[in-house]
Amino acid sequence: MKKTLKIVVLAKQVPDTRNVGKDAMKADGTVNRAALPAIFNPEDLNALEQALVLKDMFPGSRIDLLTMGPGRAAEIIREGMFRGADGGVLLTDRKFAGSDTLATSYALSRAVAKLNPDIIIAGRQAIDGDTAQVGPQVAEKLNLPQVTYAEEIVGFEGEELIIRRRLEHGVETVACSLPLVVTVNGSAPDCRPRNAKLVMKYKHAITPSECQQDEVSCYADLRTNRPYLNITEWNVSDVDADDQQLGLSGSPTKVKKIENVVFAAKEAKRLTGSDRDIESLIQELIASHTLG
Amino acid sequence: MNNIFVYCENEEGKVADVSLELLTKGRVLADTLGCELEALVLGHNLAGVEKELAEYGADRIHIADCACLAPYRTLPHAAVVCGIFKEEQPQIALFGASPVGRDLGPRVSSALHSGLTADCTSLEIGSHTDVKTGKEYQNLLYQIRPAFGGNIIATIINPDHRPQMATVREGVMKKEKAKTPGKGVVVKVDANKYLKDSDFVVRIIDRQIEKRKINIKNASVIVAGGYGMGSKENFQLLFDLADVLGAEVGASRAAVDAGMADHARQVGQTGVTVRPKLYIACGISGQIQHTAGMDQSAMIISINSDPEAPINKIADYAIVGDAMEIIPKMIKYYKQNSK
């Protein structure tokens, strides 16, 4: 077993769909997506924690956060660095727009191939789509084994990594040699908080695009002397990806229609316990997909 | 022939409910399309499994019986499923949105470069015209699912790639034996034909099947009871409703203190904070201690005999009446109206 590991954590910046309180509602009862804060996808934080546990076991290991998204997604790379990641890569390009899970997985797999890690750890799923597809699809694209629904990376036995994973009604412990893809379930331990020293160390870490936008000096000298403050930014050609497999053209699934779910007004609707009232309420809940 | 395939998850030959539900739905879709319904069973000790699958409408049943396929592991199952799909060219392939289906489905969809829609709540057959090319498509699978934390409902199609793949959660579709059983023709699969040594790189070293833990935090629907439910016996009615809706049961502190419910079910400041899609509060007055733990629920229904109960101030629907009479009605009308 190697003394140090190269670990890539796949992470996504997502709108906080769990906190669609009544403030984020528009007058017509639909969600005002712009009003939702952008956050580090919760299960990706569970994934980062498992990477940090591995790094604790094998000091000198390196953790890179890989995220695909617009320029502002660099925020979660910094957040990861404040919690113990060593650096990150922002995969960003207009050509990624409109990608479904398969096209996204293809793009991520190209970047992972370039990073060439020993282990790839991702959250089970992102809260804006809830598909849980990207982890397994990245694994397939790289022809690597996958272990999903992981709750704990226990450690090594010989050359094999031991992982405890959740089943529908139970738990399973598996062993697998490297490299592999692990997706981490929300029931795994929470991620450790920011470390004050790391916040001081990395607070000026930025991507080249952020540097261009920053018209005031942007601490240029600082970043020359301290290369760890430069967050890597890659586009399609940097990862040698095929345009045809990206964006809309690379996505087998198409969105035919989107309907907003309309929530009832704030004032409670008063119902009696009559059969008629109860039946129409149940029908309404089924029609709005609240039930079923 | 381009048929509909259902991957039938099983534990030692006992087929999971979610797979039988998919066969029930698959039968309807196959009749609409005028094609056959095929079941795919991978595992060990599968003798006799075909009888039940035919009752649920399967015309052809592919059985891969091999010790190497049980318990479930991703790579061997993916290799066999992909191998069969390449030969049989299904137009639609359905998987349970269980930990197994959500592990296997994406792997297969990536290998075959066919799209997959997760956690569909409804599947329909319909047509589509591409806006850009004007190309017309008939008999596509509409994969309908909530997205964005349940705030939008999206209809997804897969116009140019086959199979059209979808996963569906347990309890979403109705489970019902077919009026006329399927033909039930058994196709024995030689799994080894599709497998190679590297498919066994992940080894299972321990496996514990445990009793389900109470987990109200991640439930999308919660039926909660308060002191107003009156007794532990009456609380059972909440479990009945939760069973039917696929929900979890929560409780107020007063109900837990009175011994009506387990502490793990307590919602509120000293319990768990929940944000389900739907929270049904039965006999809960709505003290701030309780509402602090549930007022971010997307929808709240209260059932309370007191029209002035504070819970009604945050409820979207306030039903005034006796929970003991209203809950049985909810169960009855849900059963009548759900698919």
XYZ file of C-alpha atoms in Angstrom:
631
model
C 0.000 0.000 0.000
C 1.296 3.444 -0.951
C 2.253 5.832 1.825
C 0.369 8.767 0.349
C -2.760 8.989 -1.753
C -3.989 11.280 -4.508
C -7.656 11.912 -3.803
C -10.169 13.775 -5.964
C -13.460 14.876 -4.409
C -16.280 15.630 -6.866
C -18.447 18.468 -5.591
C -21.230 20.676 -6.887
C -22.512 24.116 -6.014
C -26.300 23.890 -5.767
C -29.237 26.160 -4.956
C -30.411 25.416 -1.431
C -33.639 23.689 -2.407
C -34.133 22.377 1.125
C -34.702 25.875 2.395
C -37.511 26.917 0.114
C -39.270 28.658 2.953
C -42.267 30.779 2.345
C -39.958 33.776 1.628
C -38.651 32.236 -1.572
C -42.138 32.003 -3.047
C -43.298 34.319 -5.790
C -46.798 35.775 -5.707
C -48.041 33.080 -8.086
C -46.934 30.345 -5.685
C -43.872 29.228 -7.681
C -40.303 29.232 -6.427
C -38.115 32.258 -6.958
C -34.931 30.370 -7.796
C -32.815 33.529 -7.724
C -33.755 33.977 -4.059
C -32.158 30.679 -3.065
C -28.591 30.836 -1.766
C -25.917 28.774 -3.560
C -24.378 26.203 -1.238
C -21.892 23.326 -1.158
C -24.008 20.264 -1.971
C -24.555 18.612 1.441
C -23.556 15.034 0.566
C -20.413 16.323 -1.179
C -19.383 17.662 2.230
C -19.859 14.149 3.644
C -17.597 12.993 0.799
C -14.964 15.609 1.628
C -14.948 14.405 5.247
C -14.172 10.837 4.139
C -11.309 12.202 2.020
C -10.007 14.130 5.037
C -10.193 10.981 7.167
C -8.007 9.218 4.583
C -5.606 12.133 4.610
C -5.445 11.923 8.425
C -4.519 8.242 8.073
C -1.914 8.948 5.412
C -0.341 12.357 6.046
C 1.095 13.909 2.914
C -1.855 12.741 0.813
C -3.315 15.372 -1.490
C -7.016 16.227 -1.853
C -8.217 18.145 -4.909
C -11.790 19.292 -5.223
C -13.173 19.019 -8.751
C -16.307 20.943 -9.642
C -18.048 21.770 -12.896
C -20.049 24.960 -13.073
C -19.981 28.688 -13.725
C -17.195 30.932 -12.432
C -18.793 31.497 -9.047
C -18.562 27.756 -8.290
C -14.965 28.515 -7.266
C -16.585 29.475 -3.934
C -17.003 25.826 -2.982
C -13.406 25.033 -3.896
C -12.313 27.716 -1.430
C -14.785 26.355 1.121
C -13.232 22.907 0.694
C -9.735 24.367 1.128
C -10.843 26.089 4.354
C -11.813 22.622 5.617
C -8.648 20.817 4.597
C -8.524 20.218 0.824
C -5.188 21.115 -0.782
C -6.506 22.655 -3.957
C -9.067 22.349 -6.659
C -10.051 22.478 -10.279
C -12.955 24.446 -11.688
C -14.170 22.881 -14.921
C -15.973 25.667 -16.714
C -16.988 26.262 -20.315
C -20.093 27.493 -22.116
C -20.069 24.238 -24.056
C -21.126 22.396 -20.884
C -24.464 24.248 -20.768
C -27.474 21.974 -21.062
C -25.582 18.816 -20.092
C -27.624 15.994 -18.584
C -26.047 13.573 -16.113
C -24.349 11.544 -18.846
C -22.719 14.544 -20.564
C -21.739 15.916 -17.145
C -20.182 12.594 -16.199
C -18.264 12.507 -19.468
C -16.822 15.983 -18.850
C -15.919 15.174 -15.241
C -14.342 11.877 -16.262
C -12.044 13.701 -18.705
C -10.877 16.005 -15.912
C -10.453 13.107 -13.471
C -8.368 11.250 -16.065
C -6.078 14.261 -16.300
C -5.708 14.417 -12.497
C -5.077 10.654 -12.398
C -6.019 10.058 -8.727
C -5.885 6.863 -6.647
C -9.400 7.355 -5.391
C -12.393 9.483 -6.409
C -14.950 10.360 -3.730
C -18.277 12.074 -4.430
C -21.530 12.737 -2.614
C -24.266 10.250 -3.415
C -26.435 12.889 -5.088
C -27.005 16.647 -5.439
C -30.086 18.250 -3.920
C -31.094 20.140 -7.074
C -31.517 16.993 -9.173
C -31.482 14.086 -6.701
C -30.456 11.652 -9.449
C -27.447 9.866 -7.846
C -26.216 9.141 -11.384
C -23.022 11.133 -11.793
C -20.863 9.029 -9.428
C -21.624 5.664 -11.092
C -21.465 7.177 -14.590
C -18.052 8.753 -13.970
C -16.899 5.335 -12.729
C -18.203 3.635 -15.874
C -16.619 6.224 -18.185
C -13.259 5.620 -16.482
C -13.829 1.848 -16.405
C -13.376 1.860 -12.615
C -15.294 -0.064 -9.960
C -17.806 1.878 -7.851
C -18.925 1.642 -4.244
C -22.088 3.707 -3.665
C -24.015 4.660 -0.496
C -20.786 4.561 1.549
C -20.999 5.516 5.222
C -17.403 5.007 6.266
C -14.069 4.449 4.605
C -12.552 2.206 7.238
C -8.988 1.968 5.970
C -6.695 -0.438 4.153
C -6.220 -4.158 4.556
C -3.220 -4.950 2.407
C -3.797 -3.360 -0.974
C -7.559 -3.215 -0.542
C -9.640 -0.312 0.737
C -12.356 -1.389 3.208
C -15.646 0.508 2.940
C -18.871 0.193 4.916
C -21.955 0.997 2.835
C -25.673 1.298 3.463
C -28.108 -1.187 1.967
C -31.844 -0.692 1.803
C -32.281 -2.699 5.013
C -28.824 -3.128 6.435
C -25.129 -2.525 5.994
C -22.456 -4.221 3.930
C -18.674 -4.111 4.188
C -16.735 -4.406 0.946
C -13.089 -4.524 -0.058
C -11.707 -3.174 -3.317
C -8.288 -2.381 -4.714
C -7.467 1.095 -6.078
C -8.333 3.025 -8.123
C -12.070 3.249 -7.531
C -15.021 5.636 -7.210
C -16.838 5.951 -3.872
C -20.104 7.849 -3.394
C -20.940 8.884 0.154
C -24.378 8.825 1.725
C -25.836 11.628 3.859
C -25.881 9.279 6.859
C -22.043 9.368 6.929
C -20.354 11.687 9.472
C -20.727 15.442 8.901
C -17.771 17.348 7.481
C -15.459 19.016 9.969
C -15.852 22.825 10.146
C -13.524 25.416 8.652
C -10.099 25.620 10.215
C -9.114 29.202 11.132
C -5.492 28.726 10.012
C -6.607 27.360 6.663
C -9.027 30.246 6.201
C -6.114 32.641 6.702
C -3.920 30.634 4.364
C -6.390 30.273 1.502
C -8.668 33.323 1.700
C -6.969 34.900 -1.333
C -7.059 31.725 -3.413
C -8.763 32.548 -6.729
C -9.164 31.316 -10.277
C -7.549 33.103 -13.257
C -11.003 34.433 -14.277
C -11.610 35.861 -10.836
C -8.181 37.439 -11.036
C -9.077 39.214 -14.300
C -12.293 40.560 -12.818
C -10.422 41.897 -9.840
C -9.239 45.247 -11.174
C -7.357 46.244 -8.040
C -3.884 44.645 -7.895
C -5.430 41.277 -6.970
C -2.444 40.403 -4.842
C -0.545 39.388 -7.983
C 2.799 39.165 -6.223
C 1.299 37.126 -3.431
C 0.103 34.483 -5.855
C 3.437 34.323 -7.633
C 5.176 33.606 -4.339
C 2.454 31.291 -3.080
C 1.357 29.030 -5.951
C -1.194 27.247 -3.719
C -3.367 30.379 -4.007
C -4.018 29.672 -7.691
C -7.151 27.611 -8.254
C -6.863 25.713 -11.519
C -9.438 26.437 -14.209
C -9.944 24.069 -17.151
C -12.123 24.323 -20.240
C -13.127 21.737 -22.846
C -9.817 21.755 -24.692
C -7.806 21.586 -21.452
C -9.341 18.185 -20.711
C -9.279 17.076 -24.346
C -13.030 16.452 -24.451
C -15.112 15.774 -27.530
C -17.655 18.588 -28.121
C -20.193 16.109 -29.473
C -20.408 14.387 -26.093
C -21.044 17.638 -24.205
C -23.968 19.935 -23.592
C -27.258 19.335 -25.365
C -25.733 17.262 -28.170
C -24.115 14.904 -25.669
C -27.286 14.481 -23.623
C -29.621 11.599 -24.525
C -32.344 12.936 -22.219
C -34.252 16.086 -23.155
C -36.571 18.133 -21.007
C -39.913 18.201 -22.784
C -41.823 20.226 -20.242
C -41.368 21.951 -16.881
C -44.296 22.752 -14.651
C -43.972 24.821 -11.543
C -45.512 23.325 -8.481
C -47.906 25.924 -7.138
C -48.092 26.006 -3.381
C -51.208 27.105 -1.571
C -51.438 30.653 -0.272
C -50.223 31.449 3.226
C -53.692 31.699 4.741
C -54.793 28.270 5.952
C -57.612 26.839 3.918
C -60.272 25.662 6.315
C -61.746 22.234 5.713
C -64.317 20.199 7.573
C -63.905 16.496 8.186
C -66.609 15.674 5.613
C -65.975 12.949 3.054
C -66.197 15.507 0.272
C -63.559 17.822 1.756
C -61.163 14.979 2.556
C -61.486 13.364 -0.857
C -60.886 16.620 -2.756
C -57.855 17.383 -0.541
C -56.357 13.958 -1.243
C -56.977 14.362 -4.982
C -55.292 17.770 -4.905
C -52.241 16.361 -3.094
C -51.896 13.549 -5.617
C -52.323 15.908 -8.587
C -49.561 18.204 -7.254
C -47.289 15.168 -6.653
C -47.130 16.032 -2.970
C -48.337 12.505 -2.370
C -47.603 9.476 -4.526
C -38.443 -7.257 -31.058
C -38.096 -4.000 -29.069
C -39.875 -4.842 -25.847
C -40.139 -3.427 -22.333
C -37.694 -4.861 -19.779
C -38.019 -4.746 -16.000
C -34.946 -5.523 -13.892
C -36.300 -7.656 -11.021
C -34.389 -7.059 -7.821
C -34.473 -10.037 -5.461
C -33.113 -11.326 -2.185
C -32.585 -15.105 -2.470
C -35.267 -15.452 -5.107
C -37.857 -13.285 -3.369
C -38.635 -10.522 -5.827
C -38.829 -6.997 -4.358
C -42.186 -5.233 -4.264
C -40.799 -2.347 -6.305
C -40.053 -4.743 -9.183
C -43.567 -6.210 -9.084
C -44.930 -2.651 -9.135
C -42.810 -1.961 -12.228
C -44.118 -5.103 -13.915
C -47.676 -3.942 -13.180
C -46.904 -0.584 -14.826
C -44.829 -2.219 -17.564
C -47.809 -4.416 -18.496
C -49.964 -1.319 -19.050
C -47.227 0.349 -21.136
C -46.666 -2.844 -23.171
C -50.382 -3.083 -23.946
C -50.422 0.568 -25.021
C -47.421 0.005 -27.308
C -48.493 -3.434 -28.494
C -45.209 -5.038 -27.447
C -44.219 -7.710 -24.942
C -43.157 -7.315 -21.315
C -39.919 -9.031 -20.301
C -38.502 -9.594 -16.826
C -34.807 -9.878 -16.023
C -33.864 -11.791 -12.860
C -30.242 -12.090 -11.751
C -29.277 -13.946 -8.589
C -28.965 -17.389 -7.082
C -31.481 -20.118 -6.120
C -34.107 -18.624 -8.377
C -36.100 -21.827 -9.021
C -39.809 -21.097 -9.407
C -39.429 -17.322 -9.599
C -41.079 -17.277 -13.042
C -44.516 -18.184 -11.682
C -44.997 -14.932 -9.764
C -43.474 -12.818 -12.534
C -45.885 -14.256 -15.095
C -48.779 -13.461 -12.755
C -47.652 -9.854 -12.848
C -47.725 -9.874 -16.630
C -44.238 -10.932 -17.800
C -44.265 -12.576 -21.239
C -40.602 -13.577 -21.271
C -38.495 -14.092 -18.175
C -34.712 -14.053 -18.475
C -33.186 -15.932 -15.549
C -29.475 -15.747 -14.796
C -28.980 -18.148 -11.876
C -25.400 -18.196 -10.611
C -23.763 -18.076 -7.174
C -21.572 -15.322 -8.600
C -24.619 -13.023 -8.947
C -25.735 -13.073 -5.287
C -25.621 -10.987 -3.213
C -25.929 -8.090 -5.641
C -22.704 -6.496 -6.833
C -22.556 -3.652 -9.347
C -20.093 -4.882 -11.952
C -21.318 -8.478 -12.524
C -24.964 -7.361 -12.685
C -24.110 -4.450 -14.993
C -22.166 -6.761 -17.322
C -25.021 -9.270 -17.635
C -27.729 -6.596 -18.005
C -25.717 -4.725 -20.672
C -25.019 -7.980 -22.504
C -28.689 -8.930 -22.649
C -29.770 -5.405 -23.615
C -27.300 -5.369 -26.511
C -28.806 -8.588 -27.842
C -32.461 -7.868 -27.153
C -32.513 -4.103 -27.952
C -35.323 -3.141 -25.550
C -37.142 0.134 -26.211
C -37.799 0.733 -22.493
C -35.943 -0.522 -19.402
C -37.250 0.045 -15.875
C -35.399 -0.275 -12.550
C -36.492 0.273 -8.942
C -35.239 3.548 -7.464
C -33.795 1.508 -4.597
C -30.138 1.536 -3.541
C -29.640 -1.363 -5.991
C -31.486 0.217 -8.939
C -29.868 3.600 -8.349
C -26.449 1.923 -8.297
C -27.006 -0.255 -11.359
C -29.164 1.984 -13.584
C -26.618 4.783 -14.124
C -23.810 2.289 -14.748
C -25.848 0.568 -17.461
C -27.054 3.837 -18.993
C -23.488 5.123 -19.244
C -22.223 1.892 -20.823
C -25.016 1.915 -23.419
C -25.027 5.722 -23.803
C -28.775 5.821 -23.249
C -30.393 8.392 -20.971
C -31.782 7.543 -17.562
C -34.353 9.469 -15.545
C -34.220 8.884 -11.791
C -37.113 8.605 -9.363
C -39.995 9.017 -11.813
C -43.394 9.526 -10.247
C -45.317 8.839 -13.432
C -44.638 7.083 -16.762
C -46.759 7.703 -19.836
C -46.577 7.115 -23.564
C -46.788 10.152 -25.849
C -45.503 11.894 -28.950
C -42.989 14.690 -29.436
C -42.016 17.145 -32.127
C -38.486 18.485 -32.031
C -38.720 22.260 -32.168
C -35.457 22.732 -34.076
C -35.573 19.935 -36.627
C -39.337 19.479 -36.844
C -38.782 15.746 -36.523
C -41.789 13.855 -35.184
C -41.525 11.068 -32.646
C -44.311 8.651 -31.775
C -44.683 6.382 -28.746
C -41.988 7.897 -26.578
C -41.803 7.212 -22.855
C -42.662 10.363 -20.897
C -40.582 10.168 -17.720
C -42.217 12.497 -15.253
C -40.462 13.462 -12.031
C -40.229 16.230 -9.489
C -36.949 18.166 -9.520
C -35.421 21.105 -7.739
C -36.348 19.807 -4.315
C -39.894 19.057 -5.453
C -40.566 22.611 -6.591
C -40.959 21.764 -10.263
C -42.310 18.780 -12.165
C -40.296 17.886 -15.260
C -41.276 15.669 -18.177
C -38.136 14.054 -19.610
C -37.888 12.227 -22.937
C -35.207 10.212 -24.584
C -35.916 10.668 -28.300
C -32.889 9.172 -30.046
C -31.317 6.616 -27.711
C -32.494 3.193 -26.614
C -33.411 1.813 -24.218
C -35.350 4.660 -22.634
C -34.441 4.070 -19.006
C -36.179 5.123 -15.813
C -36.114 4.331 -12.107
C -39.212 4.507 -9.900
C -39.365 4.467 -6.108
C -41.116 1.762 -4.154
C -44.760 2.510 -3.454
C -45.165 5.028 -6.292
C -46.798 2.578 -8.704
C -49.607 0.201 -7.812
C -48.774 -3.508 -7.452
C -51.460 -5.663 -9.040
C -51.521 -9.069 -10.705
C -52.349 -8.854 -14.404
C -55.936 -9.651 -15.433
C -54.520 -12.073 -17.978
C -51.160 -13.486 -16.860
C -48.182 -12.996 -19.185
C -46.936 -15.846 -21.367
C -44.214 -16.602 -18.835
C -41.701 -18.084 -21.287
C -38.440 -18.782 -19.438
C -35.160 -17.828 -21.118
C -32.181 -19.361 -19.288
C -29.194 -16.997 -19.333
C -25.616 -18.248 -19.187
C -24.174 -15.424 -17.076
C -20.565 -16.526 -17.591
C -20.828 -15.578 -21.237
C -20.923 -11.897 -20.174
C -18.574 -11.941 -17.182
C -14.839 -11.466 -16.824
C -12.534 -11.716 -13.788
C -12.236 -7.959 -13.342
C -16.007 -7.748 -12.705
C -15.332 -9.292 -9.300
C -12.812 -6.737 -8.032
C -15.204 -5.571 -5.281
C -15.487 -8.291 -2.607
C -18.251 -8.408 0.000
C -16.683 -9.261 3.354
C -19.667 -8.768 5.618
C -23.369 -8.200 5.194
C -25.877 -7.446 7.945
C -29.548 -7.135 7.252
C -31.050 -5.134 10.084
C -34.443 -4.027 11.219
C -35.356 -0.695 9.742
C -34.226 2.197 11.881
C -36.561 5.071 12.557
C -35.481 7.886 10.273
C -37.900 10.759 10.232
C -35.253 13.294 9.197
C -35.131 12.156 5.590
C -38.814 11.308 5.189
C -40.561 13.277 2.451
C -43.933 12.861 4.116
C -44.469 12.852 7.900
C -47.635 11.995 9.786
C -47.211 13.392 13.283
C -49.347 13.027 16.368
C -49.662 15.079 19.545
C -51.148 14.699 22.988
C -54.556 15.204 21.403
C -54.361 11.684 19.922
C -55.320 10.507 23.415
C -53.549 7.152 23.731
C -50.877 4.855 22.401
C -53.594 2.697 20.820
C -54.983 5.683 18.922
C -51.440 6.465 17.753
C -51.525 3.198 15.798
C -53.875 4.900 13.374
C -51.052 7.285 12.429
C -48.874 4.299 11.559
C -51.683 2.952 9.375
C -51.872 6.237 7.457
C -48.071 6.457 7.224
C -47.907 2.921 5.810
C -50.361 3.766 3.074
C -48.641 7.053 2.158
C -45.079 5.696 2.417
C -44.525 8.204 5.228
C -42.811 8.185 8.624
C -44.534 8.856 11.943
C -43.455 11.841 14.032
C -44.644 13.014 17.433
C -44.763 16.100 19.621
C -42.909 16.216 22.905
C -46.169 15.972 24.862
C -47.039 12.740 23.061
C -43.547 11.308 23.643
C -43.603 12.284 27.325
C -46.999 10.597 27.687
C -45.461 7.382 26.327
C -47.465 7.360 23.096
C -44.391 7.327 20.836
C -40.672 6.588 20.833
C -38.294 9.489 21.489
C -36.623 8.960 18.101
C -39.844 10.226 16.538
C -39.928 13.534 18.414
C -40.068 16.626 16.216
C -39.190 20.027 17.617
C -36.585 21.953 19.529
C -35.560 19.009 21.708
C -36.153 16.484 18.965
C -35.469 16.415 15.270
C -35.896 19.275 12.807
C -37.636 18.154 9.651
C -38.437 19.731 6.289
C -40.626 17.233 4.498
C -42.708 17.889 1.411
C -45.795 17.293 3.487
C -46.353 17.362 7.254
C -49.678 16.152 8.594
C -50.103 17.293 12.212
C -52.787 15.322 14.050
C -53.948 16.444 17.461
C -50.951 18.790 17.772
C -51.770 22.201 19.237
C -48.696 23.878 17.750
C -46.537 25.109 20.610
C -43.455 26.965 19.368
C -41.310 24.141 20.795
C -42.850 21.860 18.185
C -43.324 24.250 15.260
C -39.645 25.292 15.394
C -38.835 21.802 14.210
C -41.301 21.614 11.321
C -42.391 25.070 10.141
C -40.108 24.855 7.080
C -42.146 21.947 5.726
C -43.234 22.658 2.148
C -46.854 21.938 3.050
C -48.567 21.561 6.411
C -51.964 20.026 7.049
C -53.371 20.200 10.550
C -56.150 18.044 11.923
C -57.424 19.445 15.196
C -60.784 19.636 16.939
C -59.969 23.155 18.153
C -60.465 25.668 15.316
C -58.304 28.191 17.219
C -55.293 25.867 17.717
C -52.034 27.804 17.053
C -50.908 25.160 14.546
C -53.588 26.476 12.166
C -51.642 29.752 11.851
C -48.801 28.025 9.999
C -50.886 25.329 8.293
C -51.726 25.422 4.602
C -54.840 23.346 5.268
C -56.618 23.245 8.600
C -59.096 20.424 9.008
C -61.322 21.002 12.011
C -62.520 17.713 13.443
C -61.624 14.495 15.221
C -58.442 12.853 13.907
C -59.871 9.427 14.788
C -62.613 9.956 12.209
C -60.640 11.889 9.615
C -57.559 9.645 9.300
C -59.542 6.561 8.201
C -61.164 8.747 5.522
C -57.742 9.894 4.300
C -56.605 6.268 4.053
C -59.759 5.309 2.178
C -59.606 8.160 -0.338
C -55.866 7.828 -0.900
C -56.319 4.152 -1.768
C -59.185 5.019 -4.123
C -57.382 7.831 -5.922
C -53.747 6.754 -6.107
C -52.467 5.001 -9.187
